[in-house]
Short mmCIF file of C-alpha atoms in Angstrom, two decimals:
data_model
loop_
_atom_site.label_atom_id
_atom_site.label_comp_id
_atom_site.label_asym_id
_atom_site.label_seq_id
_atom_site.Cartn_x
_atom_site.Cartn_y
_atom_site.Cartn_z
CA UNK T 1 0.00 0.00 0.00
CA UNK T 2 1.27 3.49 -0.85
CA UNK T 3 2.32 5.77 1.98
CA UNK T 4 -0.47 8.30 1.30
CA UNK T 5 -3.14 5.63 1.47
CA UNK T 6 -1.69 4.29 4.71
CA UNK T 7 -1.90 7.76 6.27
CA UNK T 8 -5.51 8.12 5.08
CA UNK T 9 -6.47 4.79 6.59
CA UNK T 10 -4.80 5.75 9.87
CA UNK T 11 -6.83 8.95 9.98
CA UNK T 12 -10.11 7.16 9.24
CA UNK T 13 -9.28 4.49 11.79
CA UNK T 14 -8.46 7.07 14.45
CA UNK T 15 -11.68 8.98 13.81
CA UNK T 16 -13.73 5.78 13.99
CA UNK T 17 -12.21 4.79 17.31
CA UNK T 18 -12.67 8.32 18.64
CA UNK T 19 -16.34 8.18 17.68
CA UNK T 20 -16.87 4.85 19.43
CA UNK T 21 -15.03 6.09 22.53
CA UNK T 22 -17.15 9.23 22.53
CA UNK T 23 -20.33 7.19 22.32
CA UNK T 24 -19.28 5.03 25.25
CA UNK T 25 -18.39 8.03 27.41
CA UNK T 26 -21.58 9.84 26.55
CA UNK T 27 -23.76 6.83 27.36
CA UNK T 28 -21.87 6.16 30.55
CA UNK T 29 -21.85 9.63 32.04
CA UNK T 30 -24.50 11.72 30.30
CA UNK T 31 -27.44 9.91 28.73
CA UNK T 32 -27.41 6.12 28.72
CA UNK T 33 -30.52 5.96 26.53
CA UNK T 34 -29.16 8.05 23.66
CA UNK T 35 -28.09 4.96 21.68
CA UNK T 36 -30.21 2.16 23.15
CA UNK T 37 -29.24 -0.34 20.43
CA UNK T 38 -25.47 0.00 20.89
CA UNK T 39 -24.25 -1.55 24.13
CA UNK T 40 -20.68 -1.84 25.34
CA UNK T 41 -20.21 -5.31 23.86
CA UNK T 42 -21.17 -4.14 20.41
CA UNK T 43 -18.79 -1.21 20.69
CA UNK T 44 -15.89 -3.45 21.67
CA UNK T 45 -16.72 -5.77 18.77
CA UNK T 46 -16.68 -2.80 16.41
CA UNK T 47 -13.28 -1.65 17.72
CA UNK T 48 -11.81 -5.11 17.26
CA UNK T 49 -13.24 -5.39 13.74
CA UNK T 50 -11.78 -2.02 12.77
CA UNK T 51 -8.38 -2.97 14.20
CA UNK T 52 -8.31 -6.28 12.32
CA UNK T 53 -9.33 -4.55 9.09
CA UNK T 54 -6.52 -2.01 9.36
CA UNK T 55 -3.93 -4.70 10.21
CA UNK T 56 -5.00 -6.71 7.17
CA UNK T 57 -4.74 -3.66 4.94
CA UNK T 58 -1.21 -2.97 6.17
CA UNK T 59 0.03 -6.56 5.85
CA UNK T 60 -1.83 -7.81 2.79
CA UNK T 61 0.95 -7.02 0.34
CA UNK T 62 3.76 -8.11 2.66
CA UNK T 63 2.50 -11.42 3.97
CA UNK T 64 2.39 -10.09 7.52
CA UNK T 65 6.08 -9.22 7.72
CA UNK T 66 5.61 -5.45 7.71
CA UNK T 67 7.69 -5.35 4.51
CA UNK T 68 6.05 -4.51 1.21
CA UNK T 69 6.75 -6.24 -2.07
CA UNK T 70 8.57 -3.07 -3.15
CA UNK T 71 10.98 -3.65 -0.27
CA UNK T 72 11.95 -7.06 -1.65
CA UNK T 73 12.32 -5.61 -5.13
CA UNK T 74 14.84 -3.09 -3.79
CA UNK T 75 16.56 -5.53 -1.43
CA UNK T 76 17.24 -8.02 -4.24
CA UNK T 77 17.82 -5.37 -6.90
CA UNK T 78 21.21 -6.88 -7.79
CA UNK T 79 19.44 -10.12 -8.80
CA UNK T 80 16.16 -8.78 -10.18
CA UNK T 81 17.56 -5.72 -11.99
CA UNK T 82 15.01 -4.71 -14.65
CA UNK T 83 13.30 -8.10 -14.94
CA UNK T 84 9.49 -8.16 -15.13
CA UNK T 85 9.33 -4.40 -15.77
CA UNK T 86 6.98 -4.90 -18.72
CA UNK T 87 4.85 -7.46 -16.89
CA UNK T 88 3.76 -6.06 -13.51
CA UNK T 89 1.34 -8.92 -12.86
CA UNK T 90 4.11 -11.49 -13.20
CA UNK T 91 6.45 -9.27 -11.17
CA UNK T 92 3.97 -9.22 -8.31
CA UNK T 93 3.65 -13.01 -8.37
CA UNK T 94 7.42 -13.37 -8.33
CA UNK T 95 7.84 -10.94 -5.43
CA UNK T 96 5.17 -12.80 -3.48
CA UNK T 97 7.27 -15.95 -3.88
CA UNK T 98 10.33 -14.00 -2.69
CA UNK T 99 8.34 -12.83 0.34
CA UNK T 100 7.43 -16.45 1.15
CA UNK T 101 11.11 -17.42 0.85
CA UNK T 102 12.11 -14.69 3.30
CA UNK T 103 9.55 -15.96 5.80
CA UNK T 104 11.02 -19.48 5.57
CA UNK T 105 7.87 -20.80 3.90
CA UNK T 106 9.99 -22.77 1.48
CA UNK T 107 7.40 -25.29 0.29
CA UNK T 108 4.93 -22.54 -0.59
CA UNK T 109 7.60 -20.44 -2.28
CA UNK T 110 8.83 -23.43 -4.31
CA UNK T 111 5.29 -24.23 -5.39
CA UNK T 112 4.67 -20.61 -6.35
CA UNK T 113 7.89 -20.31 -8.34
CA UNK T 114 7.22 -23.55 -10.20
CA UNK T 115 3.77 -22.27 -11.10
CA UNK T 116 5.07 -19.01 -12.60
CA UNK T 117 8.10 -20.46 -14.41
CA UNK T 118 6.06 -21.29 -17.54
CA UNK T 119 5.03 -17.62 -17.66
CA UNK T 120 8.68 -16.47 -17.65
CA UNK T 121 9.34 -16.01 -21.35
CA UNK T 122 12.49 -13.93 -21.12
CA UNK T 123 15.87 -15.20 -19.98
CA UNK T 124 16.20 -12.65 -17.17
CA UNK T 125 12.78 -13.66 -15.83
CA UNK T 126 13.71 -17.34 -15.88
CA UNK T 127 17.00 -16.50 -14.17
CA UNK T 128 15.21 -14.75 -11.29
CA UNK T 129 12.65 -17.50 -10.80
CA UNK T 130 15.19 -20.31 -10.96
CA UNK T 131 17.82 -18.77 -8.71
CA UNK T 132 15.21 -18.24 -5.98
CA UNK T 133 14.00 -21.78 -6.57
CA UNK T 134 17.56 -22.99 -5.94
CA UNK T 135 17.89 -20.77 -2.85
CA UNK T 136 14.67 -22.24 -1.46
CA UNK T 137 15.93 -25.80 -1.98
CA UNK T 138 19.28 -24.90 -0.42
CA UNK T 139 17.81 -23.29 2.67
CA UNK T 140 15.38 -26.13 3.31
CA UNK T 141 18.21 -28.67 3.05
CA UNK T 142 17.31 -30.18 -0.33
CA UNK T 143 20.82 -30.01 -1.77
CA UNK T 144 20.09 -32.46 -4.58
CA UNK T 145 17.29 -30.37 -6.10
CA UNK T 146 19.25 -27.14 -5.57
CA UNK T 147 22.13 -28.61 -7.59
CA UNK T 148 19.72 -29.72 -10.32
CA UNK T 149 18.30 -26.21 -10.64
CA UNK T 150 21.74 -24.60 -10.88
CA UNK T 151 22.95 -27.20 -13.38
CA UNK T 152 19.81 -26.59 -15.43
CA UNK T 153 20.58 -22.86 -15.43
CA UNK T 154 24.04 -23.64 -16.80
CA UNK T 155 22.52 -25.85 -19.52
CA UNK T 156 20.10 -23.02 -20.41
CA UNK T 157 23.00 -20.55 -20.65
CA UNK T 158 21.50 -18.27 -18.01
CA UNK T 159 24.09 -18.94 -15.30
CA UNK T 160 26.31 -16.17 -13.98
CA UNK T 161 29.08 -15.90 -11.40
CA UNK T 162 26.58 -16.08 -8.52
CA UNK T 163 25.17 -19.36 -9.82
CA UNK T 164 28.64 -20.91 -10.16
CA UNK T 165 29.68 -19.63 -6.72
CA UNK T 166 26.55 -21.02 -5.03
CA UNK T 167 26.87 -24.31 -6.87
CA UNK T 168 30.48 -24.59 -5.74
CA UNK T 169 29.39 -24.64 -2.10
CA UNK T 170 26.77 -27.30 -2.77
CA UNK T 171 29.32 -29.55 -4.47
CA UNK T 172 31.63 -29.00 -1.53
CA UNK T 173 28.88 -29.94 0.95
CA UNK T 174 28.36 -33.13 -1.05
CA UNK T 175 32.06 -33.95 -0.79
CA UNK T 176 32.68 -33.46 -4.51
CA UNK T 177 35.74 -31.25 -4.06
CA UNK T 178 37.01 -31.56 -7.63
CA UNK T 179 33.73 -30.28 -9.05
CA UNK T 180 33.60 -27.66 -6.33
CA UNK T 181 36.97 -26.16 -7.24
CA UNK T 182 36.25 -26.32 -10.96
CA UNK T 183 32.93 -24.51 -10.50
CA UNK T 184 34.50 -21.89 -8.23
CA UNK T 185 37.11 -21.10 -10.86
CA UNK T 186 34.34 -20.71 -13.45
CA UNK T 187 32.66 -18.22 -11.11
CA UNK T 188 35.84 -16.12 -11.05
CA UNK T 189 36.32 -16.42 -14.82
CA UNK T 190 32.79 -15.14 -15.30
CA UNK T 191 33.28 -12.27 -12.83
CA UNK T 192 36.82 -11.52 -11.61
CA UNK T 193 35.36 -9.16 -8.98
CA UNK T 194 33.25 -11.85 -7.29
CA UNK T 195 34.91 -11.70 -3.87
CA UNK T 196 32.58 -14.32 -2.38
CA UNK T 197 33.77 -16.80 -5.00
CA UNK T 198 37.38 -16.13 -3.98
CA UNK T 199 36.41 -16.61 -0.35
CA UNK T 200 34.64 -19.89 -1.16
CA UNK T 201 37.70 -21.13 -3.03
CA UNK T 202 39.92 -20.08 -0.11
CA UNK T 203 37.72 -21.99 2.31
CA UNK T 204 37.73 -25.07 0.10
CA UNK T 205 41.53 -24.96 -0.27
CA UNK T 206 41.92 -24.51 3.48
CA UNK T 207 39.77 -27.56 4.29
CA UNK T 208 41.73 -29.55 1.70
CA UNK T 209 44.96 -28.66 3.53
CA UNK T 210 46.30 -26.42 0.76
CA UNK T 211 47.11 -23.41 2.93
CA UNK T 212 49.23 -21.65 0.32
CA UNK T 213 46.41 -21.64 -2.21
CA UNK T 214 43.91 -20.64 0.48
CA UNK T 215 46.03 -17.62 1.41
CA UNK T 216 46.21 -16.56 -2.24
CA UNK T 217 42.45 -16.74 -2.71
CA UNK T 218 41.64 -15.08 0.64
CA UNK T 219 44.00 -12.18 -0.05
CA UNK T 220 42.44 -11.72 -3.48
CA UNK T 221 39.02 -11.61 -1.77
CA UNK T 222 39.98 -8.82 0.64
CA UNK T 223 41.84 -7.02 -2.12
CA UNK T 224 38.41 -6.60 -3.74
CA UNK T 225 36.49 -6.10 -0.47
CA UNK T 226 38.89 -5.21 2.33
CA UNK T 227 36.41 -5.67 5.19
CA UNK T 228 35.15 -9.13 4.21
CA UNK T 229 35.37 -10.91 7.55
CA UNK T 230 35.29 -14.58 6.49
CA UNK T 231 38.52 -14.21 4.51
CA UNK T 232 40.15 -12.02 7.18
CA UNK T 233 39.36 -14.62 9.86
CA UNK T 234 40.57 -17.40 7.58
CA UNK T 235 43.91 -15.68 7.09
CA UNK T 236 44.23 -15.27 10.85
CA UNK T 237 43.59 -18.99 11.32
CA UNK T 238 46.05 -20.08 8.65
CA UNK T 239 48.88 -17.87 9.88
CA UNK T 240 48.19 -18.91 13.48
CA UNK T 241 48.22 -22.60 12.55
CA UNK T 242 51.47 -22.01 10.62
CA UNK T 243 52.86 -20.20 13.68
CA UNK T 244 53.51 -17.05 11.65
CA UNK T 245 52.84 -14.76 14.61
CA UNK T 246 53.36 -11.39 12.96
CA UNK T 247 50.94 -12.11 10.11
CA UNK T 248 48.43 -13.73 12.49
CA UNK T 249 48.41 -10.62 14.67
CA UNK T 250 47.95 -8.41 11.61
CA UNK T 251 44.76 -10.21 10.57
CA UNK T 252 43.58 -10.51 14.16
CA UNK T 253 43.70 -6.70 14.40
CA UNK T 254 41.81 -6.42 11.10
CA UNK T 255 39.14 -8.83 12.34
CA UNK T 256 38.76 -7.02 15.68
CA UNK T 257 38.52 -3.66 13.89
CA UNK T 258 35.57 -5.10 11.97
CA UNK T 259 33.70 -6.28 15.06
CA UNK T 260 35.08 -9.72 15.88
CA UNK T 261 35.99 -10.32 19.52
CA UNK T 262 39.33 -11.76 20.64
CA UNK T 263 37.45 -14.64 22.27
CA UNK T 264 35.71 -15.51 19.00
CA UNK T 265 39.08 -15.64 17.21
CA UNK T 266 40.61 -17.74 19.98
CA UNK T 267 37.66 -20.15 20.01
CA UNK T 268 37.90 -20.62 16.24
CA UNK T 269 41.64 -21.26 16.48
CA UNK T 270 41.22 -23.80 19.29
CA UNK T 271 38.52 -25.56 17.28
CA UNK T 272 40.75 -26.01 14.22
CA UNK T 273 43.77 -26.96 16.33
CA UNK T 274 41.60 -29.64 17.91
CA UNK T 275 40.65 -30.93 14.45
CA UNK T 276 44.31 -31.29 13.54
CA UNK T 277 45.14 -33.39 16.62
#
């Protein structure tokens, strides 16, 4: 609902409640017979009905989250871009599915996205619908179907660096490290500025025991985005595990400057040292 309409509804609602309150006060203290057909119970019922009506008006377009569909359009602007601009009806359906996803109603969102996919005639529309379909599957733990969606996007030639980067993590979770690294490198080839892809590759190399390669990828990540904490913390861990104190302290200071506590760093280090034993 537009802001102006919301204000108008608030005014009407306030006037209605003021009227009911005035009626109750008048009957109670001045002339109880003025409105003989409207007793206190009816007045309370009216107040409740008005309140429910206003709440429904405010939440109808946001699924009860307090966030409008326009909010989701702006929040995911880097994914949506100018998709659906010539089909507002389809755009609304898509954003409703996005709203369901953000409220963890994955089954409903998946069902909704599958129902609108046949209506997505343009490649950018299919990209939006399918990437959120994959995100739904990922977040509800259905890795197999998430992988299928991403692989289908690659086959349809609508994959980008984000698709490859996300798929890399899914392959890694499945223990397919060779595919994971290959896909991560494709993400970087597609977009050399994809710092999350560099971070994912650094993490994968680290868990494979290739600390040298992990350092290279993590440094490339923070070269692009110098406050990206996962790579900063990873560099702290690697240098600490390698007993390179000066470098470890450097990245510890960087992590702390970006909001990480000393205890959090120490706990992470102790965890990985325990894994090595």
